[in-house]
XYZ file of C-alpha atoms in Angstrom:
48
model
C 98.476 117.117 81.368
C 101.903 118.165 80.256
C 105.196 116.377 80.499
C 108.718 117.556 79.946
C 109.428 117.116 76.206
C 110.748 113.605 75.592
C 109.182 112.204 78.781
C 105.911 110.314 78.674
C 103.126 110.457 81.219
C 102.048 107.100 82.632
C 98.623 106.492 84.157
C 97.670 103.399 86.117
C 94.429 102.079 87.546
C 93.377 99.027 89.512
C 91.195 96.284 88.169
C 90.450 92.763 89.384
C 93.349 90.351 88.770
C 91.076 88.218 86.588
C 90.953 91.134 84.109
C 94.726 91.642 83.901
C 95.997 91.201 80.318
C 98.050 88.026 79.940
C 100.337 86.602 77.271
C 99.568 83.104 75.922
C 102.122 81.703 78.404
C 100.223 83.320 81.307
C 102.810 86.035 81.986
C 101.500 89.539 82.648
C 101.238 91.448 79.358
C 102.576 94.980 79.611
C 100.697 97.321 77.304
C 101.016 100.955 76.328
C 97.642 102.088 75.050
C 96.728 105.653 74.104
C 94.360 107.452 76.475
C 90.918 108.239 75.035
C 90.474 111.643 76.713
C 86.989 112.218 75.261
C 85.734 108.893 76.638
C 87.396 109.562 80.000
C 85.595 112.940 80.210
C 82.240 111.313 79.343
C 82.763 108.611 81.983
C 83.617 111.211 84.599
C 80.569 113.314 83.710
C 78.275 110.293 84.077
C 79.319 109.945 87.750
C 77.763 113.332 88.645
């Protein structure tokens, strides 16, 4: 995937609310984690 230089690419996915990351005060924790492309490719290949 390519983005215009200076603009990031954001990916989102659904998960059960019980798995949402939370701060100690219970507020939703917003995270920005790097994408493990190799792992994503392996996961996709295992679905075939």
